[in-house]
XYZ file of C-alpha atoms in Angstrom:
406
model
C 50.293 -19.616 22.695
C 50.980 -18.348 19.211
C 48.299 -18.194 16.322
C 48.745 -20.501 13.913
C 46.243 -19.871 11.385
C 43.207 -17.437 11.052
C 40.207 -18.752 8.690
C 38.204 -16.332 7.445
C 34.833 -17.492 5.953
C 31.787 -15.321 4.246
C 28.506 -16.093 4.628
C 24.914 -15.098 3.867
C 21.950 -16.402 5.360
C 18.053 -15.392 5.194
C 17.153 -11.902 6.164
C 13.271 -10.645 6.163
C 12.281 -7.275 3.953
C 13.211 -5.062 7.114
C 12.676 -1.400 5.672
C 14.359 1.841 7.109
C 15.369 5.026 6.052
C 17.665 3.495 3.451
C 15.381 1.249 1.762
C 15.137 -2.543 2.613
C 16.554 -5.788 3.889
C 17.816 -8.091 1.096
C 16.495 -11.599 0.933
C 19.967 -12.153 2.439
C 22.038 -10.579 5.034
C 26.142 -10.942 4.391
C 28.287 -12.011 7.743
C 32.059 -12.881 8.184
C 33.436 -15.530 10.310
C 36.679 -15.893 11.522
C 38.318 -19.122 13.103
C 41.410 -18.386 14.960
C 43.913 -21.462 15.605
C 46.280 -21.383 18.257
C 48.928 -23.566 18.952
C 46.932 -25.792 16.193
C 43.977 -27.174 18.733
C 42.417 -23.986 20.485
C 39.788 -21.909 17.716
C 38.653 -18.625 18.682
C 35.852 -17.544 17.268
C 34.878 -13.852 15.618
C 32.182 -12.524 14.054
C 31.960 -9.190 11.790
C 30.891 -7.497 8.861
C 30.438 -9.130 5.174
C 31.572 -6.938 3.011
C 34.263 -7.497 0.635
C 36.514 -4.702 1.777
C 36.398 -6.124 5.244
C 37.462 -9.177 3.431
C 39.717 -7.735 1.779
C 41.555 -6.237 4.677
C 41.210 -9.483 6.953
C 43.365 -11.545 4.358
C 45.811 -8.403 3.724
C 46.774 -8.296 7.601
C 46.033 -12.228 8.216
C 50.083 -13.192 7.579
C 51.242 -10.306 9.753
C 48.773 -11.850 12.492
C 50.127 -15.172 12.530
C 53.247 -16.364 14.523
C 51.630 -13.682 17.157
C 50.717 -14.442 20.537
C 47.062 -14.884 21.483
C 47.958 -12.421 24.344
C 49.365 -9.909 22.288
C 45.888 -8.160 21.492
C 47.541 -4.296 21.592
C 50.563 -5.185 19.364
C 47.965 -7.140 17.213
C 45.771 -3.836 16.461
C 49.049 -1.944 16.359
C 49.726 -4.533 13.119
C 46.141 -4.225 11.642
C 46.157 -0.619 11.958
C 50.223 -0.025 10.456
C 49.100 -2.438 7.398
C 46.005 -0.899 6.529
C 47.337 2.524 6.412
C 46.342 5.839 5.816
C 43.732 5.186 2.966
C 41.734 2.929 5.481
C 39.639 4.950 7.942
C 40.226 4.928 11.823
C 36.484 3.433 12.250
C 37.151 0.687 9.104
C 40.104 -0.575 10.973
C 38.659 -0.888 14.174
C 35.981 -2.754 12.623
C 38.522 -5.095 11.507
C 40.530 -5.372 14.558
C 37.021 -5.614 16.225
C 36.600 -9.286 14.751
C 40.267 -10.344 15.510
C 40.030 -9.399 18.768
C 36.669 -10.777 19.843
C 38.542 -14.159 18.472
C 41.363 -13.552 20.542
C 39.247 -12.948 24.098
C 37.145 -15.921 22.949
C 40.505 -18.576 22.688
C 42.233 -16.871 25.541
C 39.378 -17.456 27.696
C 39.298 -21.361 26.662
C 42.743 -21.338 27.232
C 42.784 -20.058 30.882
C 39.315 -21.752 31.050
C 37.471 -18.518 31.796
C 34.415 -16.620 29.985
C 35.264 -13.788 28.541
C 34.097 -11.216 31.352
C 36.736 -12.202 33.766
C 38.961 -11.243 30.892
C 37.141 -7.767 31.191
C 37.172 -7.266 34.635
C 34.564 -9.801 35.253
C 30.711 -9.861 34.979
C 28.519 -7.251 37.059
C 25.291 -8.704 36.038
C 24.178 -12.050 35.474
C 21.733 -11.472 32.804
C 21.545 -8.946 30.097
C 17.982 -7.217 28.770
C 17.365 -6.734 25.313
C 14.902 -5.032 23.427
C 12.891 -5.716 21.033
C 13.331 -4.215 17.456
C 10.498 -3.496 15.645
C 10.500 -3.253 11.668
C 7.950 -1.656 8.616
C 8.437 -4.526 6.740
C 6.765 -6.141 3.875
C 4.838 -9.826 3.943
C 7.706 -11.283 2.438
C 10.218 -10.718 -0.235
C 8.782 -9.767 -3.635
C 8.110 -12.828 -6.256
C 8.706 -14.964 -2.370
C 5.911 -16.469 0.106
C 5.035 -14.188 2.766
C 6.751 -14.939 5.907
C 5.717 -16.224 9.025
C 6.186 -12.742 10.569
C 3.598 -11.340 8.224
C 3.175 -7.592 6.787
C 3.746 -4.516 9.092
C 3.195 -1.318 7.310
C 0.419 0.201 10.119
C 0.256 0.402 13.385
C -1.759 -2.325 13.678
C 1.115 -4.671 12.102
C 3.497 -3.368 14.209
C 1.788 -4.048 17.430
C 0.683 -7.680 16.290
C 4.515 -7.748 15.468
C 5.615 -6.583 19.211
C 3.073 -9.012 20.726
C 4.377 -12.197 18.693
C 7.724 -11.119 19.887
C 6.970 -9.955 23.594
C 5.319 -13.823 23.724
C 8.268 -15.471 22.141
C 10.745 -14.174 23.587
C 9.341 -12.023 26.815
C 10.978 -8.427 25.781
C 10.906 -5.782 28.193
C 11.500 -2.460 25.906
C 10.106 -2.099 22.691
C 11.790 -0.193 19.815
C 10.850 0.633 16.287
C 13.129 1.537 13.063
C 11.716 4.320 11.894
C 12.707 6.883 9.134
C 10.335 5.208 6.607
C 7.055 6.790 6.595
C 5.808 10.693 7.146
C 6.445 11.605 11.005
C 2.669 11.759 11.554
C 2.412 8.197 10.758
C 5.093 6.805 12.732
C 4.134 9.036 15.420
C 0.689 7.248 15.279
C 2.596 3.745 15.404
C 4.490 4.609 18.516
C 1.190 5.517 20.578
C -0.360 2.550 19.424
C 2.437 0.714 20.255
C 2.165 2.687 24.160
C -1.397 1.891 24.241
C -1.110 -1.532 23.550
C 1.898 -2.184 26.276
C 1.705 0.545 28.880
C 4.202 1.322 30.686
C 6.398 -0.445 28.634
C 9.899 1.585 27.410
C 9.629 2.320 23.677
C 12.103 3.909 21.244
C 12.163 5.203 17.393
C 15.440 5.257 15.640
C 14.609 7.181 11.974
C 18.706 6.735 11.295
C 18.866 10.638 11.028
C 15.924 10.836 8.600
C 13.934 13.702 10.053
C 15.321 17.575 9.635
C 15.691 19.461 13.104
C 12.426 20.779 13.063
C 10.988 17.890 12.212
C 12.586 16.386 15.309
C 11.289 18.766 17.536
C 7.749 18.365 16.433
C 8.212 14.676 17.092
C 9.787 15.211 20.098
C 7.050 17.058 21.621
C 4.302 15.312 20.344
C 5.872 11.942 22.138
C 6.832 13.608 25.053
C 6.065 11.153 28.113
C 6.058 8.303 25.790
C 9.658 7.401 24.680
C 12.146 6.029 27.264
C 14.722 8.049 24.577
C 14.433 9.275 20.950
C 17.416 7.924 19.287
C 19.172 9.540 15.939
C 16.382 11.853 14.797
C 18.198 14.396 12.717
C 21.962 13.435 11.092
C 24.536 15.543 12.599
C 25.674 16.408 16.134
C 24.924 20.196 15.608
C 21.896 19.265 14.496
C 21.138 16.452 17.494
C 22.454 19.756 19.761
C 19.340 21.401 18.449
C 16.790 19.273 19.072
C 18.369 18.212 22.240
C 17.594 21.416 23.723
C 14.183 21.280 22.857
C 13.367 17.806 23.636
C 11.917 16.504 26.885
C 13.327 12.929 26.926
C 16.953 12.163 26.698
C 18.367 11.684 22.991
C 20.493 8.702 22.056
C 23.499 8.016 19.002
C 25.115 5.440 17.263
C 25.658 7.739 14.466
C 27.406 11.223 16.113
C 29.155 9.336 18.523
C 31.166 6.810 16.762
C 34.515 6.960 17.902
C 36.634 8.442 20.665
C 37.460 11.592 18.746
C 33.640 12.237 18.464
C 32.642 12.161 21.794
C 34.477 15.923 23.118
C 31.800 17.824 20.297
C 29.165 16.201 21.311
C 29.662 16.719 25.229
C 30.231 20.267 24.579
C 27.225 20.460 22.650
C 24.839 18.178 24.971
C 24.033 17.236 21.465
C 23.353 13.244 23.109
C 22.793 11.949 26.364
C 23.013 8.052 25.788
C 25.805 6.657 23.703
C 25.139 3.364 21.578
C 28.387 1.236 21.635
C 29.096 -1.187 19.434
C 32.294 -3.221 19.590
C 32.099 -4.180 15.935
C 33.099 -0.121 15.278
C 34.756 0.686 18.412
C 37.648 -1.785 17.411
C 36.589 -4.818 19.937
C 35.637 -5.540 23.353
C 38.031 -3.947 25.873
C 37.630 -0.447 23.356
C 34.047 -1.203 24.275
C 34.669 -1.209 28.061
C 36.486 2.072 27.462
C 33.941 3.645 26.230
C 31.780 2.515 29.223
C 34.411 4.699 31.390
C 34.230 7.458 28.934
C 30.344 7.924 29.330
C 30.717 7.412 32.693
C 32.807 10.353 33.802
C 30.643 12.787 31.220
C 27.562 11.428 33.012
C 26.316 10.059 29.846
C 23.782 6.996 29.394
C 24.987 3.463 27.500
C 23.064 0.991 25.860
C 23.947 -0.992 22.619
C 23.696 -1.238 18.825
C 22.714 -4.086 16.836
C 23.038 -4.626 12.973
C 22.034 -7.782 11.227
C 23.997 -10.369 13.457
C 24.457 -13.810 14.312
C 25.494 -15.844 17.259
C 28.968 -15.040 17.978
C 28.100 -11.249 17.926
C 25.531 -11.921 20.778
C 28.082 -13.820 22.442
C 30.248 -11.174 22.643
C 27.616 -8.502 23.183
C 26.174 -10.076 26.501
C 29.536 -10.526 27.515
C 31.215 -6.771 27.215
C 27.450 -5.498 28.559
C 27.819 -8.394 31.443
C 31.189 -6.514 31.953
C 30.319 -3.051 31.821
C 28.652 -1.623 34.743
C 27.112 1.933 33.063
C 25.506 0.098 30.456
C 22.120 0.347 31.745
C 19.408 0.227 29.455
C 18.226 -2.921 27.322
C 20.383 -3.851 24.664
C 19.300 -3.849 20.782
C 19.370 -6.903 18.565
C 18.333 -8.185 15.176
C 19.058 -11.685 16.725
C 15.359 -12.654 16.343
C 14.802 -12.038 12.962
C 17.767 -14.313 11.630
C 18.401 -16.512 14.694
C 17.534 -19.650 12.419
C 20.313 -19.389 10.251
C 22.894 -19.126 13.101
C 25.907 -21.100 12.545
C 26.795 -21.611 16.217
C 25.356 -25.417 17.560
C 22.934 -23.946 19.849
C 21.471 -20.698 19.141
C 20.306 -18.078 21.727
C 16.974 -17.928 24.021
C 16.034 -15.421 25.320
C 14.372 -15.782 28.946
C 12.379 -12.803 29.797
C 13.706 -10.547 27.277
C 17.139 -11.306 28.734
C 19.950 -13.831 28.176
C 21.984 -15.145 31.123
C 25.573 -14.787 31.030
C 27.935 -17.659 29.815
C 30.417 -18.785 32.653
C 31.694 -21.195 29.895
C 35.361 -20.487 28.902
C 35.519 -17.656 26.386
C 32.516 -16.948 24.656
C 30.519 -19.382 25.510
C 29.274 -20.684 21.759
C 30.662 -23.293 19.580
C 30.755 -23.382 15.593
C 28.524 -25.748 13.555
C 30.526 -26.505 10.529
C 28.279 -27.695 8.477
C 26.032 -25.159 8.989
C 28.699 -22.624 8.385
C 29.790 -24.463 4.646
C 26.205 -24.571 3.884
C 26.049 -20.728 4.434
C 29.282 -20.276 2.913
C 28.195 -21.946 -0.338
C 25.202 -20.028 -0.049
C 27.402 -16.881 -0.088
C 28.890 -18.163 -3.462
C 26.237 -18.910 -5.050
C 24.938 -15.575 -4.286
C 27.293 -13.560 -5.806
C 26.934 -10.915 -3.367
C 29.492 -8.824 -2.153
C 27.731 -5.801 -0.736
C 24.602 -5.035 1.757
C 22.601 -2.376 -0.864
C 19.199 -1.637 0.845
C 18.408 1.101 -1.488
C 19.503 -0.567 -4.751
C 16.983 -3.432 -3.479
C 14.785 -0.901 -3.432
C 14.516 0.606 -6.169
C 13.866 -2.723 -7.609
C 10.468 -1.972 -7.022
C 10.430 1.488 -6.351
C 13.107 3.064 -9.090
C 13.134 6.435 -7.889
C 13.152 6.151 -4.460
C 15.602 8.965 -2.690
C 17.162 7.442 0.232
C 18.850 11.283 0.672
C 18.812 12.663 4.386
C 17.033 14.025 5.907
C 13.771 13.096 4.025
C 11.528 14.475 6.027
């Protein structure tokens, strides 16, 4: 069962003007997709980050990876992380090793003809909740059409936005990106958005935007209305802060990043739900570790989404299928960019929720012509690099992306 060959594509596909704290989504989003070839007939399939130093780092350890066995996954990330060295972060390598890996899970499963989550210690739920994920966002791209989504830059956008998704694809939790306009305002979206679905779990993420007494003010004023406040201020000190002050449970995907970050913040009580992501926590199984880790500290699990495609939501469902802590709705971008997938057929979400693949490995198979038609979109491009807030400035030259901003 050795690898004979790992493919490693780039692509870019069509991404809406999604602002946050940063600035905005680029009329297109950068992806990387990997085709691992086994024994010249089995391709497992990977999904990851665009950038060029991810790249960059898949070709340099691609030749070390071949001639391995499909099985070998800890000797494999014992390679990726011996090649890439000491000038390559601990959380860059994972994310590497992350895409490899996912690959590996997905052709091992085909091989023993099992999906993924009996690979993980098998599935403990046979469908997985997302939320949705609200955006400010523009009409369209500037000098473009305006999209079919339309403008969202009051409340009143934002809750025609949640309704068009809660009827497309029947959402359960609602949660908005926030970071981009004064607290008072987004504090005004969120009740609208509780008035208009009561009962209904809601979240704001400003991506460590607001300064710690900023995020208490919020915090109190939306006390009883968020299911969690997520990221308000940058640092765990600072999250300790306004965790002690708060009234609903805080959440991270930016203090808690990495097994060496969680003993701080447990000390601190700086968070009480952890965001996992397996594209930084170096891969699936890492993933289910850290579902063990927030388990014995009595912490709270959901997950992180960035601009993804299929394959990443293939893997997602399965690690949260396979992960019995992980309790609260998933995020995803999947909506917004679900039709420039590459995989043959793209996700559908039934009741805010997709059911669990019992398909060997992952579940999802690769359109190639949609993926050369995306890759030559990619060259064309000439894109190497997501850059929200040089996009930005495009139209706004001195915005100050700095942190906190308000």
């Amino acid at each position: 069962m050795k690898i004979t060959d790992l493919v490693v594509t780039p692509i870019a596909f069509a991404d809406p003007p999604l602002l946050n704290s940063s600035g905005v989504h680029e009329p297109l989003a950068l992806r990387t997709i990997v085709q691992l070839v086994v024994d010249g007939d089995v391709f497992g399939l990977g999904e990851g980050s665009g950038e060029r130093d991810v790249l960059d780092r898949l070709a340099k350890v691609r030749p070390a990876i071949i001639g391995r066995s499909v099985f070998e996954t800890s000797m494999i990330e014992s390679i990726v992380f011996s090649i890439l060295g000491p000038d390559v972060t601990p959380v860059q390598k994972r994310s590497v090793f992350s895409i490899v890996e996912v690959a590996c899970l997905d052709a091992q499963g085909k091989l023993l003809g099992v999906p993924v989550t009996d690979l993980l210690g098998g599935a403990v739920r046979s469908w997985v909740p997302y939320s949705a994920y609200l955006f400010y966002k523009w009409a369209g791209h500037p000098g473009g059409a305006a999209d079919e989504w339309g403008p969202a830059l009051e409340p009143a956008g934002l809750v025609a936005q949640a309704q068009r998704m809660v009827q497309l694809h029947g959402f359960g939790s609602l949660k908005l990106k926030g970071g981009v306009f004064a607290p008072e305002q987004e504090i005004a979206a969120v009740r609208a958005l509780a008035d208009a679905f009561p009962g209904m779990p809601l979240r704001i993420d400003p991506n460590g935007a607001w300064s710690v007494e900023t995020s208490i003010a919020v915090a109190e004023r939306l006390g009883g209305v968020l299911e969690y406040l997520e990221d308000p201020a940058l640092t765990t000190a600072a999250m300790a802060e306004v965790a002690a002050q708060a009234s609903m449970p805080l959440a991270t995907n930016m203090c808690v990043i990495s097994p060496e970050t969680v003993p701080e913040a447990v000390r601190l009580d700086a968070v009480q739900i952890v965001l996992s992501d397996h594209h930084y926590w170096g891969g699936l199984r890492h993933t289910r570790e850290l579902g063990a880790i927030c388990d014995t500290f009595g912490l709270g699990m959901s997950m992180h989404s960035n601009s993804h495609l299929g394959i990443s939501l293939a893997a997602m469902t399965q690690v949260a299928a396979a992960t019995p802590n992980l309790a609260y709705a998933c995020d995803t971008h999947y909506p917004w960019n679900r039709a420039d997938d590459v995989i043959t057929t793209p996700f559908e979400f039934v009741g805010g929720a997709l059911r669990v693949s019992a398909a060997p490995g992952l579940g999802v198979e690769l359109d190639q012509d949609k993926l050369a038609e995306r890759h030559q979109r990619y060259v064309e491009s000439g894109r190497t690099t997501r850059d929200d807030t040089a996009y930005m400035r495009q139209i706004d030259p001195g915005y100050d992306p700095t942190l906190p901003r308000f």
